[in-house]
Short mmCIF file of C-alpha atoms and ligand atoms in Angstrom, two decimals:
data_model
loop_
_atom_site.label_atom_id
_atom_site.label_comp_id
_atom_site.label_asym_id
_atom_site.label_seq_id
_atom_site.Cartn_x
_atom_site.Cartn_y
_atom_site.Cartn_z
CA UNK A 158 0.00 0.00 0.00
CA UNK A 159 1.44 3.33 -1.01
CA UNK A 160 1.65 5.97 1.67
CA UNK A 161 -0.70 8.95 1.43
CA UNK A 162 0.85 11.92 -0.37
CA UNK A 163 1.93 14.80 1.79
CA UNK A 164 -0.74 17.49 1.91
CA UNK A 165 -0.12 19.92 -0.88
CA UNK A 166 0.87 23.39 0.21
CA UNK A 167 0.36 26.32 -2.06
CA UNK A 168 3.28 28.39 -3.23
CA UNK A 169 2.00 31.27 -1.21
CA UNK A 170 1.87 29.17 1.95
CA UNK A 171 5.38 27.90 1.40
CA UNK A 172 6.76 31.31 0.67
CA UNK A 173 4.80 33.05 3.36
CA UNK A 174 6.26 30.85 6.08
CA UNK A 175 4.54 31.86 9.27
CA UNK A 176 1.49 33.18 7.49
CA UNK A 177 -1.78 31.34 8.18
CA UNK A 178 -3.51 30.31 4.95
CA UNK A 179 -7.01 31.57 4.26
CA UNK A 180 -9.84 29.29 3.13
CA UNK A 181 -8.94 30.03 -0.49
CA UNK A 182 -5.36 28.94 0.11
CA UNK A 183 -4.00 32.45 -0.31
CA UNK A 184 -3.08 34.63 2.63
CA UNK A 185 -5.38 37.45 3.55
CA UNK A 186 -3.69 40.82 3.88
CA UNK A 187 -5.54 43.30 6.03
CA UNK A 188 -4.87 46.96 5.40
CA UNK A 189 -5.80 49.52 8.00
CA UNK A 190 -7.25 52.63 6.40
CA UNK A 191 -9.60 53.16 3.47
CA UNK A 192 -7.64 55.73 1.49
CA UNK A 193 -6.19 55.61 -1.98
CA UNK A 194 -3.12 53.67 -0.83
CA UNK A 195 -5.32 50.78 0.25
CA UNK A 196 -7.33 51.12 -2.93
CA UNK A 197 -4.24 50.79 -5.14
CA UNK A 198 -2.80 48.00 -2.97
CA UNK A 199 -6.03 46.04 -3.33
CA UNK A 200 -5.80 46.54 -7.07
CA UNK A 201 -2.30 45.06 -7.09
CA UNK A 202 -3.53 42.18 -4.92
CA UNK A 203 -6.07 41.16 -7.55
CA UNK A 204 -3.45 40.10 -10.04
CA UNK A 205 -1.59 38.15 -7.35
CA UNK A 206 -4.76 36.27 -6.44
CA UNK A 207 -4.70 37.80 -2.98
CA UNK A 208 -7.60 39.18 -1.14
CA UNK A 209 -6.90 42.46 0.58
CA UNK A 210 -9.31 43.25 3.39
CA UNK A 211 -9.70 46.85 4.38
CA UNK A 212 -10.62 48.40 7.72
CA UNK A 213 -12.18 51.74 6.92
CA UNK A 214 -14.14 54.51 8.58
CA UNK A 215 -16.98 54.40 6.09
CA UNK A 216 -18.20 52.62 2.97
CA UNK A 217 -17.75 55.77 0.90
CA UNK A 218 -13.98 55.82 1.48
CA UNK A 219 -11.69 55.43 -1.51
CA UNK A 220 -10.72 51.78 -0.93
CA UNK A 221 -14.08 50.75 0.53
CA UNK A 222 -15.69 51.50 -2.84
CA UNK A 223 -13.66 48.80 -4.59
CA UNK A 224 -12.78 45.99 -2.16
CA UNK A 225 -14.93 43.02 -1.25
CA UNK A 226 -16.60 43.36 2.14
CA UNK A 227 -14.87 46.40 3.58
CA UNK A 228 -14.89 46.31 7.38
CA UNK A 229 -16.27 49.53 8.77
CA UNK A 230 -14.87 50.52 12.12
CA UNK A 231 -12.69 52.85 14.07
CA UNK A 232 -9.19 52.37 12.64
CA UNK A 233 -7.65 53.59 15.87
CA UNK A 234 -9.60 51.40 18.31
CA UNK A 235 -8.08 48.25 19.79
CA UNK A 236 -11.40 46.39 19.76
CA UNK A 237 -12.14 47.15 16.12
CA UNK A 238 -8.60 46.35 15.02
CA UNK A 239 -8.60 43.11 17.03
CA UNK A 240 -11.85 41.98 15.41
CA UNK A 241 -10.56 42.95 11.97
CA UNK A 242 -7.26 41.12 12.48
CA UNK A 243 -8.99 37.82 13.30
CA UNK A 244 -9.81 37.36 9.63
CA UNK A 245 -6.38 38.45 8.37
CA UNK A 246 -3.07 36.61 8.12
CA UNK A 247 -1.02 39.80 8.04
CA UNK A 248 -2.02 43.33 8.94
CA UNK A 249 -0.44 46.35 7.30
CA UNK A 250 -1.28 50.04 7.08
CA UNK A 251 -2.17 52.83 4.70
CA UNK A 252 -1.38 55.46 7.35
CA UNK A 253 0.61 55.92 10.56
CA UNK A 254 -2.17 56.94 12.89
CA UNK A 255 -2.87 53.82 14.97
CA UNK A 256 -1.62 54.67 18.49
CA UNK A 257 1.55 52.78 19.51
CA UNK A 258 -0.06 51.32 22.67
CA UNK A 259 -2.87 49.85 20.57
CA UNK A 260 -0.32 48.34 18.20
CA UNK A 261 1.64 46.89 21.12
CA UNK A 262 -1.48 45.16 22.47
CA UNK A 263 -2.28 43.69 19.06
CA UNK A 264 1.28 42.40 18.73
CA UNK A 265 1.01 40.80 22.20
CA UNK A 266 -2.16 39.06 21.01
CA UNK A 267 -0.12 37.50 18.23
CA UNK A 268 -1.43 39.66 15.38
CA UNK A 269 1.18 39.72 12.61
CA UNK A 270 1.81 43.44 12.07
CA UNK A 271 4.04 44.44 9.18
CA UNK A 272 5.81 46.70 9.81
CA UNK A 273 5.87 45.89 13.52
CA UNK A 274 5.15 48.54 16.15
CA UNK A 275 8.81 49.08 17.07
CA UNK A 276 9.71 49.94 13.47
CA UNK A 277 6.52 51.89 12.76
CA UNK A 278 7.10 54.21 15.71
CA UNK A 279 9.79 55.94 13.65
CA UNK A 280 7.21 56.89 11.03
CA UNK A 281 4.68 57.91 13.68
CA UNK A 282 6.73 60.22 15.86
CA UNK A 283 9.07 62.59 14.08
CA UNK A 284 11.10 63.32 17.21
CA UNK A 285 11.70 59.59 17.84
CA UNK A 286 12.71 59.33 14.18
CA UNK A 287 15.15 62.28 14.43
CA UNK A 288 16.76 60.83 17.56
CA UNK A 289 17.13 57.33 16.15
CA UNK A 290 18.54 58.52 12.84
CA UNK A 291 21.04 60.66 14.74
CA UNK A 292 22.11 57.57 16.71
CA UNK A 293 22.54 55.72 13.42
CA UNK A 294 24.77 58.49 12.10
CA UNK A 295 22.28 59.47 9.40
CA UNK A 296 22.39 63.17 8.49
CA UNK A 297 19.27 65.05 9.69
CA UNK A 298 18.53 68.76 10.12
CA UNK A 299 19.63 70.27 13.42
CA UNK A 300 16.71 69.85 15.82
CA UNK A 301 15.63 70.14 19.43
CA UNK A 302 12.61 69.04 21.44
CA UNK A 303 10.69 72.09 22.66
CA UNK A 304 7.95 72.72 25.19
CA UNK A 305 7.68 76.49 25.26
CA UNK A 306 8.41 79.67 23.33
CA UNK A 307 11.66 80.25 25.22
CA UNK A 308 13.09 76.97 23.99
CA UNK A 309 12.10 77.72 20.40
CA UNK A 310 13.74 81.13 20.61
CA UNK A 311 16.87 79.69 22.22
CA UNK A 312 17.14 77.19 19.35
CA UNK A 313 16.61 79.94 16.76
CA UNK A 314 19.28 82.07 18.41
CA UNK A 315 21.74 79.28 17.56
CA UNK A 316 20.33 78.01 14.24
CA UNK A 317 19.00 81.31 12.87
CA UNK A 318 15.48 82.33 11.84
CA UNK A 319 13.34 81.06 10.27
CA UNK A 320 12.99 77.75 12.08
CA UNK A 321 10.57 74.95 11.37
CA UNK A 322 8.22 73.80 14.12
CA UNK A 323 6.78 70.32 13.61
CA UNK A 324 4.09 68.34 15.40
CA UNK A 325 5.61 65.09 16.56
CA UNK A 326 2.60 63.06 15.41
CA UNK A 327 -0.23 63.04 12.95
CA UNK A 328 1.06 65.46 10.29
CA UNK A 329 0.59 64.94 6.57
CA UNK A 330 0.62 67.12 3.44
CA UNK A 331 2.28 69.95 5.33
CA UNK A 332 -0.31 69.91 8.13
CA UNK A 333 1.79 69.83 11.26
CA UNK A 334 4.64 71.92 9.78
CA UNK A 335 5.08 75.65 10.55
CA UNK A 336 7.84 77.79 9.14
CA UNK A 337 8.31 80.29 11.96
CA UNK A 338 9.79 83.57 10.77
CA UNK A 339 10.44 85.23 14.11
CA UNK A 340 9.57 85.31 17.81
CA UNK A 341 6.13 86.84 17.16
CA UNK A 342 5.00 83.70 15.30
CA UNK A 343 6.12 81.24 17.95
CA UNK A 344 3.12 81.21 20.35
CA UNK A 345 0.57 80.68 17.57
CA UNK A 346 2.55 77.84 16.00
CA UNK A 347 3.18 76.18 19.36
CA UNK A 348 -0.50 76.32 20.25
CA UNK A 349 -1.48 74.74 16.94
CA UNK A 350 1.25 72.11 16.95
CA UNK A 351 0.58 70.14 20.13
CA UNK A 352 3.63 68.10 21.24
CA UNK A 353 6.32 69.41 18.91
CA UNK A 354 9.98 69.85 18.17
CA UNK A 355 11.88 72.48 16.24
CA UNK A 356 14.43 72.14 13.46
CA UNK A 357 16.56 74.35 11.28
CA UNK A 358 15.12 75.64 8.04
CA UNK A 359 17.24 73.72 5.56
CA UNK A 360 18.62 75.60 2.55
CA UNK A 361 17.64 72.84 0.18
CA UNK A 362 18.29 72.82 -3.52
CA UNK A 363 15.59 70.25 -4.17
CA UNK A 364 13.76 67.33 -2.54
CA UNK A 365 14.39 63.69 -3.33
CA UNK A 366 12.86 60.41 -2.20
CA UNK A 367 14.45 56.99 -1.91
CA UNK A 368 11.86 54.23 -1.74
CA UNK A 369 12.94 50.73 -0.79
CA UNK A 370 11.21 47.50 0.18
CA UNK A 371 12.39 45.00 2.77
CA UNK A 372 11.01 41.55 3.52
CA UNK A 373 11.07 39.68 6.85
CA UNK A 374 13.84 37.46 5.47
CA UNK A 375 15.90 40.60 5.01
CA UNK A 376 15.78 40.91 1.23
CA UNK A 377 15.84 44.53 0.15
CA UNK A 378 15.32 46.33 -3.16
CA UNK A 379 15.54 49.97 -4.03
CA UNK A 380 13.61 51.96 -6.61
CA UNK A 381 15.56 54.60 -8.52
CA UNK A 382 15.83 57.81 -6.48
CA UNK A 383 13.23 60.38 -7.56
CA UNK A 384 12.85 64.14 -7.34
CA UNK A 385 9.72 65.32 -5.56
CA UNK A 386 8.27 68.79 -6.04
CA UNK A 387 6.17 70.28 -3.23
CA UNK A 388 3.88 73.26 -3.17
CA UNK A 389 2.68 74.55 0.22
CA UNK A 390 4.01 71.37 1.86
CA UNK A 391 2.07 69.12 -0.54
CA UNK A 392 3.79 66.87 -3.06
CA UNK A 393 2.58 67.92 -6.49
CA UNK A 394 4.98 66.22 -8.88
CA UNK A 395 7.50 63.37 -8.96
CA UNK A 396 10.20 62.80 -11.59
CA UNK A 397 11.83 59.39 -11.95
CA UNK A 398 14.73 59.09 -12.00
CA UNK A 399 15.74 62.37 -10.32
CA UNK A 400 17.12 64.50 -13.19
CA UNK A 401 20.89 64.92 -13.33
CA UNK A 402 21.40 63.29 -9.96
CA UNK A 403 25.04 62.59 -9.39
CA UNK A 404 25.63 58.81 -9.58
CA UNK A 405 27.48 58.64 -6.28
CA UNK A 406 24.74 60.62 -4.58
CA UNK A 407 22.09 58.28 -5.97
CA UNK A 408 23.96 55.29 -4.58
CA UNK A 409 24.36 57.13 -1.28
CA UNK A 410 20.60 57.78 -1.06
CA UNK A 411 19.69 54.18 -1.90
CA UNK A 412 22.26 52.82 0.51
CA UNK A 413 21.02 55.15 3.22
CA UNK A 414 17.42 54.01 2.72
CA UNK A 415 18.30 50.30 2.65
CA UNK A 416 20.45 50.80 5.75
CA UNK A 417 17.64 52.55 7.62
CA UNK A 418 15.17 49.80 6.62
CA UNK A 419 17.54 47.18 7.94
CA UNK A 420 18.50 49.03 11.14
CA UNK A 421 14.88 49.73 12.06
CA UNK A 422 13.67 46.28 11.02
CA UNK A 423 11.17 47.69 8.53
CA UNK A 424 9.00 45.16 6.71
CA UNK A 425 7.21 46.41 3.61
CA UNK A 426 7.96 49.68 1.91
CA UNK A 427 10.06 52.44 3.37
CA UNK A 428 10.03 55.88 1.80
CA UNK A 429 12.86 58.15 2.86
CA UNK A 430 12.17 61.79 2.07
CA UNK A 431 15.43 63.65 1.52
CA UNK A 432 16.60 67.22 1.16
CA UNK A 433 19.43 67.76 -1.29
CA UNK A 434 21.69 70.63 -0.20
CA UNK A 435 24.97 72.07 -1.41
CA UNK A 436 26.65 70.05 1.34
CA UNK A 437 24.91 66.75 0.64
CA UNK A 438 21.83 64.77 1.62
CA UNK A 439 19.73 65.26 4.74
CA UNK A 440 16.83 63.00 5.75
CA UNK A 441 13.51 64.79 6.19
CA UNK A 442 11.12 62.02 7.17
CA UNK A 443 10.20 58.36 6.88
CA UNK A 444 7.02 56.60 5.78
CA UNK A 445 6.50 52.84 6.09
CA UNK A 446 3.81 52.13 3.53
CA UNK A 447 3.20 52.81 -0.16
CA UNK A 448 4.08 56.46 -0.72
CA UNK A 449 3.07 59.23 -3.08
CA UNK A 450 6.65 59.53 -4.31
CA UNK A 451 6.35 56.04 -5.83
CA UNK A 452 2.94 56.16 -7.51
CA UNK A 453 4.87 56.42 -10.78
CA UNK A 454 5.95 52.79 -10.32
CA UNK A 455 2.49 51.49 -11.34
CA UNK A 456 3.43 51.99 -14.98
CA UNK A 457 7.00 53.21 -14.66
CA UNK A 458 8.66 50.26 -12.90
CA UNK A 459 8.70 46.52 -13.52
CA UNK A 460 7.03 46.00 -10.15
CA UNK A 461 4.69 48.62 -8.72
CA UNK A 462 5.23 49.78 -5.15
CA UNK A 463 1.82 48.33 -4.26
CA UNK A 464 2.69 44.84 -5.45
CA UNK A 465 6.11 45.24 -3.83
CA UNK A 466 4.54 46.08 -0.49
CA UNK A 467 2.33 42.98 -0.70
CA UNK A 468 5.28 40.79 -1.65
CA UNK A 469 7.29 42.18 1.22
CA UNK A 470 4.66 41.79 3.93
CA UNK A 471 4.07 38.19 2.76
CA UNK A 472 7.80 37.45 2.62
CA UNK A 473 7.64 36.62 -1.07
CA UNK A 474 10.72 37.30 -3.18
CA UNK A 475 10.71 40.98 -4.16
CA UNK A 476 10.10 42.19 -7.70
CA UNK A 477 12.37 44.08 -10.06
CA UNK A 478 12.31 47.82 -9.29
CA UNK A 479 13.77 48.90 -12.62
CA UNK A 480 12.31 51.60 -14.84
CA UNK A 481 10.15 50.74 -17.85
CA UNK A 482 10.98 54.06 -19.59
CA UNK A 483 13.96 56.41 -19.42
CA UNK A 484 11.90 59.11 -17.70
CA UNK A 485 8.59 58.95 -15.85
CA UNK A 486 6.63 61.90 -14.47
CA UNK A 487 3.75 61.67 -12.01
CA UNK A 488 1.60 64.69 -11.28
CA UNK A 489 -0.99 64.70 -8.51
CA UNK A 490 -4.52 65.78 -9.26
CA UNK A 491 -5.52 68.06 -6.39
CA UNK A 492 -9.09 69.01 -5.61
CA UNK A 493 -9.96 72.24 -7.47
CA UNK A 494 -10.29 75.54 -5.62
CA UNK A 495 -13.63 76.19 -7.33
CA UNK A 496 -16.33 74.33 -5.35
CA UNK A 497 -18.55 74.26 -8.42
CA UNK A 498 -15.91 72.65 -10.64
CA UNK A 499 -17.21 69.74 -12.72
CA UNK A 500 -16.42 66.16 -11.69
CA UNK A 501 -12.97 64.84 -12.56
CA UNK A 502 -14.41 62.22 -14.87
CA UNK A 503 -15.88 64.84 -17.16
CA UNK A 504 -12.35 65.76 -18.20
CA UNK A 505 -11.39 62.26 -19.29
CA UNK A 506 -12.60 62.40 -22.91
CA UNK A 507 -10.44 65.45 -23.58
CA UNK A 508 -7.40 64.10 -21.71
CA UNK A 509 -7.54 60.70 -23.41
CA UNK A 510 -8.18 62.18 -26.85
CA UNK A 511 -5.29 64.59 -26.53
CA UNK A 512 -2.76 62.08 -25.19
CA UNK A 513 -3.64 58.41 -25.55
CA UNK A 514 -0.45 57.41 -23.71
CA UNK A 515 -1.08 59.30 -20.48
CA UNK A 516 -2.26 57.16 -17.55
CA UNK A 517 -4.95 58.46 -15.20
CA UNK A 518 -5.75 57.25 -11.68
CA UNK A 519 -8.78 58.68 -9.91
CA UNK A 520 -9.37 57.76 -6.28
CA UNK A 521 -13.17 58.14 -6.04
CA UNK A 522 -12.78 60.83 -3.39
CA UNK A 523 -15.03 63.82 -2.91
CA UNK A 524 -13.45 67.01 -4.17
CA UNK A 525 -11.98 69.41 -1.63
CA UNK A 526 -9.57 72.19 -2.51
CA UNK A 527 -6.00 70.89 -2.40
CA UNK A 528 -6.97 67.31 -1.50
CA UNK A 529 -5.15 64.54 -3.39
CA UNK A 530 -7.94 63.04 -5.49
CA UNK A 531 -5.99 61.33 -8.26
CA UNK A 532 -2.76 61.29 -10.20
CA UNK A 533 -1.53 61.16 -13.76
CA UNK A 534 1.57 59.38 -15.05
CA UNK A 535 3.40 60.00 -18.31
CA UNK A 536 6.25 57.84 -19.60
CA UNK A 537 8.85 59.14 -22.03
CA UNK A 538 8.36 57.95 -25.57
CA UNK A 539 11.48 57.13 -27.57
CA UNK A 540 13.65 60.24 -27.77
CA UNK A 541 11.24 62.43 -25.77
CA UNK A 542 12.87 64.89 -23.38
CA UNK A 543 11.93 65.55 -19.77
CA UNK A 544 10.27 68.90 -20.50
CA UNK A 545 7.85 67.24 -22.89
CA UNK A 546 6.96 64.33 -20.57
CA UNK A 547 6.45 66.78 -17.77
CA UNK A 548 4.20 68.97 -19.85
CA UNK A 549 2.05 65.99 -20.88
CA UNK A 550 1.53 64.93 -17.26
CA UNK A 551 0.95 68.49 -16.00
CA UNK A 552 -1.43 69.27 -18.81
CA UNK A 553 -3.58 66.21 -18.15
CA UNK A 554 -3.70 66.83 -14.39
CA UNK A 555 -4.55 70.50 -14.84
CA UNK A 556 -7.33 69.68 -17.28
CA UNK A 557 -8.83 67.09 -14.92
CA UNK A 558 -9.06 69.69 -12.18
CA UNK A 559 -10.62 72.06 -14.69
CA UNK A 560 -7.70 74.42 -14.65
CA UNK A 561 -6.09 73.96 -18.06
CA UNK A 562 -2.59 75.40 -18.10
N1 ATP B 706 13.46 71.69 8.02
C1 ATP B 706 12.93 72.06 6.87
N2 ATP B 706 13.54 72.97 6.09
C2 ATP B 706 13.00 73.37 4.90
N3 ATP B 706 11.82 72.90 4.42
C3 ATP B 706 11.17 71.98 5.15
C4 ATP B 706 11.68 71.52 6.41
N4 ATP B 706 10.83 70.60 6.89
C5 ATP B 706 9.83 70.49 6.00
N5 ATP B 706 10.02 71.33 4.96
C6 ATP B 706 9.12 71.47 3.78
O1 ATP B 706 7.79 71.10 4.16
C7 ATP B 706 7.38 69.91 3.48
C8 ATP B 706 6.54 69.04 4.39
O2 ATP B 706 7.31 68.65 5.53
P1 ATP B 706 7.20 67.17 6.11
O3 ATP B 706 7.52 66.21 5.04
O4 ATP B 706 8.01 67.10 7.35
O5 ATP B 706 5.68 67.18 6.52
P2 ATP B 706 4.46 66.20 6.34
O6 ATP B 706 3.25 67.05 6.43
O7 ATP B 706 4.62 65.12 7.31
O8 ATP B 706 4.62 65.67 4.90
P3 ATP B 706 4.07 64.34 4.23
O9 ATP B 706 2.84 64.75 3.49
O10 ATP B 706 5.21 63.99 3.33
O11 ATP B 706 3.82 63.35 5.32
C9 ATP B 706 8.67 69.26 3.02
O12 ATP B 706 8.47 68.40 1.93
C10 ATP B 706 9.52 70.49 2.69
O13 ATP B 706 9.12 71.03 1.44
MG1 MG B 707 6.90 64.82 3.93
#
């Protein structure tokens, strides 16, 4: 009598190691937050045969509109997260806002959190991040923790005005950042900031981002370093690869990002926002999730950042991060200032007719002035220069928000 064959294990089970298989045989990735990052991660999960479950505040949220059975709950509450995690093999995040004590309790319960709370803290609390990076010998702006106006002024007396006051937690899109010109502006900024720290105003020549992925087994890959363009603290445009970036500096940025990912034990994506200065690179901040500075990878890299994040959190071998075109430009579509502006979709016929090669991503979000509601990506055609690719992407984004350039 022949012995019974060993139970067959799916590739995903084998590769995922400690990940509990779902009924379908594929792991279930839970993503906390119903924003566009979850929406685009779920989209990447479809082609991998994965189901991405989303914990979201409401069914109208960007990701909730497109995933199967979105779980509606309070994304910051232990009870709601615990219930959500029961049906997930791995839990990851589309934002940094879950309080560290809640994360610690979930980890104690055995919930597989990727990244884990100890790593994520460095993307949640900018002062913790500054201190840790300093310990690691990573260049950061001069900074100091502050509690009152006197301490801000004492710092400015050394570093020079203006200084930059930053909320330790919860900031995004420039909310939580105050450029303080002089002593008269300090009390207002301090009152608005909550727990804060102060740093020097860096004389930057431009902003860069180095996005890497790291898996639990320690494999790391780096996307090409990009230039990011901000307006009023909001990222409006990303150019990949960063134009005319010195080769040694590109290697330095990628090495820095991979080193930080490894030192902090990051699992998943790590975006390192950098300032380029005359004297070299300085780290601005860290994000441990898919990041706006890598939306271009959906069409512009062999493996999109969303698929890469899923591979990493499941400990699957990582995908090639290489470019699919010599130059790629991503421009964010921001909610129009005019409250009576037509819907974004009404601009599509014109945009598609004018440029059949431009790629449009709309997030299904209600329009609010300055809110990120979509993005456009343009890839260089053979022989096309940066100015032309940039114009195609800008033109499409401006038309969608009803503000043709
Ligand atoms: N120390 C600084 N010196 C000069 N400019 C700065 C400084 N800190 C921040 N900025 C400017 O403000 C922008 C937003 O700052 P930061 O990235 O810290 O805030 P955030 O709101 O957390 O951003 P994000 O949306 O990326 O999470 C930066 O991209 C940069 O343009
Ligand atoms: Mg930033």
